[in-house]
Short mmCIF file of C-alpha atoms in Angstrom, two decimals:
data_model
loop_
_atom_site.label_atom_id
_atom_site.label_comp_id
_atom_site.label_asym_id
_atom_site.label_seq_id
_atom_site.Cartn_x
_atom_site.Cartn_y
_atom_site.Cartn_z
CA UNK A 1 52.55 66.92 139.66
CA UNK A 2 50.55 65.55 136.85
CA UNK A 3 53.40 63.26 136.02
CA UNK A 4 53.62 61.99 139.57
CA UNK A 5 49.95 61.11 139.56
CA UNK A 6 50.35 59.21 136.36
CA UNK A 7 53.26 57.28 137.77
CA UNK A 8 51.17 56.39 140.83
CA UNK A 9 48.35 54.99 138.73
CA UNK A 10 50.75 52.88 136.78
CA UNK A 11 52.22 51.57 140.03
CA UNK A 12 48.78 50.72 141.46
CA UNK A 13 47.40 49.24 138.27
CA UNK A 14 49.41 46.05 138.48
CA UNK A 15 48.23 44.85 141.92
CA UNK A 16 44.65 45.75 141.20
CA UNK A 17 44.66 43.66 138.04
CA UNK A 18 46.01 40.64 139.90
CA UNK A 19 43.38 41.02 142.64
CA UNK A 20 40.60 41.23 140.04
CA UNK A 21 41.89 38.07 138.39
CA UNK A 22 41.94 36.24 141.70
CA UNK A 23 38.40 37.33 142.57
CA UNK A 24 37.14 36.24 139.13
CA UNK A 25 38.81 32.87 139.57
CA UNK A 26 37.36 32.35 143.08
CA UNK A 27 33.83 33.08 141.85
CA UNK A 28 34.04 30.65 138.94
CA UNK A 29 32.27 27.75 140.76
CA UNK A 30 29.40 30.03 141.77
CA UNK A 31 28.98 31.68 138.39
CA UNK A 32 25.61 30.06 137.71
CA UNK A 33 24.45 30.05 141.33
CA UNK A 34 21.06 31.76 141.76
CA UNK A 35 20.33 31.78 138.02
CA UNK A 36 17.57 29.98 136.18
CA UNK A 37 19.99 27.45 134.82
CA UNK A 38 21.03 26.35 138.32
CA UNK A 39 24.26 24.58 139.10
CA UNK A 40 25.79 22.38 136.55
CA UNK A 41 24.93 18.71 137.13
CA UNK A 42 27.66 16.45 138.29
CA UNK A 43 29.00 14.12 135.66
CA UNK A 44 27.30 10.69 135.64
CA UNK A 45 29.66 7.78 135.82
CA UNK A 46 28.59 4.79 133.78
CA UNK A 47 28.90 1.61 135.93
CA UNK A 48 31.19 -0.88 134.40
CA UNK A 49 30.43 -4.55 134.42
CA UNK A 50 32.03 -6.28 137.40
CA UNK A 51 33.49 -9.59 136.58
CA UNK A 52 32.50 -12.20 139.22
CA UNK A 53 35.46 -13.55 141.03
CA UNK A 54 35.70 -17.37 141.16
CA UNK A 55 34.99 -18.94 144.54
CA UNK A 56 38.15 -20.04 146.25
CA UNK A 57 38.68 -23.76 146.11
CA UNK A 58 38.58 -25.40 149.57
CA UNK A 59 40.63 -28.50 150.03
CA UNK A 60 38.33 -30.70 152.13
CA UNK A 61 40.04 -33.77 153.60
CA UNK A 62 38.40 -37.05 152.61
CA UNK A 63 37.72 -39.40 155.56
CA UNK A 64 38.27 -43.07 154.89
CA UNK A 65 35.20 -44.93 156.18
CA UNK A 66 35.76 -48.48 157.45
CA UNK A 67 34.42 -51.14 155.17
CA UNK A 68 32.15 -53.60 157.05
CA UNK A 69 33.58 -57.06 157.18
CA UNK A 70 31.79 -60.32 157.75
CA UNK A 71 32.80 -61.83 161.06
CA UNK A 72 33.48 -65.53 161.14
CA UNK A 73 32.32 -66.76 164.57
CA UNK A 74 33.26 -70.29 165.51
CA UNK A 75 30.60 -71.84 167.72
CA UNK A 76 31.46 -74.92 169.75
CA UNK A 77 29.70 -78.06 168.70
CA UNK A 78 26.96 -79.18 171.10
CA UNK A 79 27.77 -81.98 173.48
CA UNK A 80 24.90 -84.15 172.34
CA UNK A 81 23.78 -84.35 168.68
CA UNK A 82 20.14 -83.52 168.20
CA UNK A 83 17.95 -86.59 168.28
CA UNK A 84 20.57 -88.82 169.90
CA UNK A 85 20.54 -89.75 173.61
CA UNK A 86 23.43 -88.78 175.86
CA UNK A 87 25.62 -91.73 176.67
CA UNK A 88 27.28 -91.68 180.08
CA UNK A 89 29.37 -94.17 181.98
CA UNK A 90 28.27 -94.66 185.60
CA UNK A 91 30.91 -94.74 188.31
CA UNK A 92 31.94 -98.11 189.71
CA UNK A 93 29.14 -99.65 191.72
CA UNK A 94 29.50 -99.88 195.47
CA UNK A 95 27.50 -102.77 196.85
CA UNK A 96 25.09 -102.57 193.92
CA UNK A 97 24.64 -98.80 194.15
CA UNK A 98 26.26 -95.69 192.65
CA UNK A 99 27.86 -94.31 195.75
CA UNK A 100 25.02 -91.88 196.47
CA UNK A 101 21.96 -92.03 198.65
CA UNK A 102 19.65 -94.76 197.36
CA UNK A 103 16.49 -96.48 198.46
CA UNK A 104 17.00 -99.86 200.11
CA UNK A 105 13.64 -101.46 201.00
CA UNK A 106 14.40 -104.00 203.74
CA UNK A 107 13.10 -107.52 203.89
CA UNK A 108 11.11 -108.52 206.98
CA UNK A 109 10.51 -112.02 208.41
CA UNK A 110 7.95 -111.87 211.26
CA UNK A 111 8.21 -114.13 214.30
CA UNK A 112 6.41 -114.54 217.63
CA UNK A 113 6.55 -111.02 219.08
CA UNK A 114 9.59 -110.24 216.93
CA UNK A 115 10.80 -109.59 213.41
CA UNK A 116 14.07 -110.13 211.53
CA UNK A 117 14.92 -107.32 209.15
CA UNK A 118 17.62 -107.69 206.45
CA UNK A 119 19.09 -105.38 203.79
CA UNK A 120 22.20 -105.01 201.66
CA UNK A 121 25.08 -102.99 203.07
CA UNK A 122 25.90 -99.56 201.67
CA UNK A 123 29.57 -99.49 200.66
CA UNK A 124 30.12 -95.74 201.06
CA UNK A 125 32.87 -94.76 203.46
CA UNK A 126 30.69 -92.16 205.14
CA UNK A 127 28.15 -94.77 206.29
CA UNK A 128 28.94 -95.58 209.94
CA UNK A 129 26.04 -97.89 210.76
CA UNK A 130 22.28 -98.47 210.58
CA UNK A 131 19.16 -98.12 212.65
CA UNK A 132 15.89 -100.07 212.28
CA UNK A 133 12.62 -98.86 213.79
CA UNK A 134 9.32 -100.81 214.04
CA UNK A 135 6.46 -98.30 213.66
CA UNK A 136 3.10 -99.68 214.79
CA UNK A 137 0.18 -99.01 212.47
CA UNK A 138 -2.35 -99.38 215.26
CA UNK A 139 -3.06 -96.12 217.06
CA UNK A 140 -3.79 -95.98 220.78
CA UNK A 141 -5.51 -93.33 222.86
CA UNK A 142 -3.28 -90.59 224.22
CA UNK A 143 0.47 -90.40 223.69
CA UNK A 144 1.90 -93.03 221.39
CA UNK A 145 4.53 -95.31 222.98
CA UNK A 146 8.09 -95.12 221.75
CA UNK A 147 8.57 -97.54 218.84
CA UNK A 148 11.03 -100.44 219.25
CA UNK A 149 14.41 -99.62 217.75
CA UNK A 150 17.68 -101.45 217.19
CA UNK A 151 21.11 -100.46 215.84
CA UNK A 152 23.31 -102.45 213.50
CA UNK A 153 27.00 -102.00 212.72
CA UNK A 154 28.45 -101.42 209.26
CA UNK A 155 30.30 -104.33 207.73
CA UNK A 156 33.50 -104.20 205.71
CA UNK A 157 32.16 -105.89 202.58
CA UNK A 158 28.99 -105.65 200.52
CA UNK A 159 27.23 -108.52 202.27
CA UNK A 160 23.86 -108.63 203.97
CA UNK A 161 23.14 -106.81 207.20
CA UNK A 162 20.42 -108.03 209.58
CA UNK A 163 18.78 -106.90 212.79
CA UNK A 164 16.27 -108.58 215.10
CA UNK A 165 13.59 -106.50 216.82
CA UNK A 166 11.82 -107.98 219.87
CA UNK A 167 9.04 -106.81 222.18
CA UNK A 168 6.53 -106.43 219.38
CA UNK A 169 2.80 -106.91 219.95
CA UNK A 170 1.50 -110.05 218.27
CA UNK A 171 -1.21 -109.49 215.68
CA UNK A 172 -0.17 -105.86 215.16
CA UNK A 173 0.95 -104.57 211.74
CA UNK A 174 4.30 -102.79 211.70
CA UNK A 175 6.19 -100.75 209.11
CA UNK A 176 9.96 -101.09 209.50
CA UNK A 177 12.07 -97.98 208.81
CA UNK A 178 15.69 -98.32 207.77
CA UNK A 179 18.09 -95.44 208.46
CA UNK A 180 21.79 -94.95 207.82
CA UNK A 181 24.17 -93.19 210.18
CA UNK A 182 26.06 -90.94 207.73
CA UNK A 183 29.14 -88.89 208.67
CA UNK A 184 29.16 -85.30 207.37
CA UNK A 185 32.75 -84.71 206.23
CA UNK A 186 32.44 -80.93 206.63
CA UNK A 187 31.03 -80.84 210.15
CA UNK A 188 32.17 -84.31 211.33
CA UNK A 189 28.66 -84.89 212.68
CA UNK A 190 26.82 -88.19 212.26
CA UNK A 191 23.23 -87.82 211.01
CA UNK A 192 20.56 -90.46 210.49
CA UNK A 193 19.09 -90.49 206.99
CA UNK A 194 16.09 -92.64 206.08
CA UNK A 195 16.94 -94.83 203.09
CA UNK A 196 14.09 -97.33 203.00
CA UNK A 197 10.91 -98.72 204.56
CA UNK A 198 8.89 -101.88 204.28
CA UNK A 199 5.28 -102.60 203.58
CA UNK A 200 3.06 -103.22 206.66
CA UNK A 201 3.92 -106.60 208.21
CA UNK A 202 1.76 -108.32 210.86
CA UNK A 203 3.79 -109.80 213.69
CA UNK A 204 2.76 -113.35 214.75
#
């Protein structure tokens, strides 16, 4: 019986030893816990110098700026040089005129109660005829009487045109108006345009 007990102790001694070894190993991190020394400090890692990485090179496109150029502007030469008068050539004269409306002061020869008025013809094709009016320069009371008036036809050449006005008051000054009957080519209407007048003339 004593031998059996001894055999049992030998059999149990092996597992117990392994358990004690495992327990000792598991308590190794806490061996100094609660003691005056405290836990062992963690190892301090010395920082190593960090080498700065070079900045990446950026390939920036270069824009080609336009180079300003001097513009050569050709200006037309003026029509008339500075300081010199403009020379023009008038159109061919028509009966002594330039084909446009012009002043034609008529000539007047007084007679007894009448007057003969003369002027040079206007060679424009639009002139259809003439009208002469004797305007009295002596006012009367009330409404003024209608002035004496006479028409004259256009002639084919640039000769002299004349008209005789009768029924004038002797000793009265008159101003004789000369008008042209001009055809408007756009409207085909004949209008009278005053082209001249005389100085006051006293009828004999």
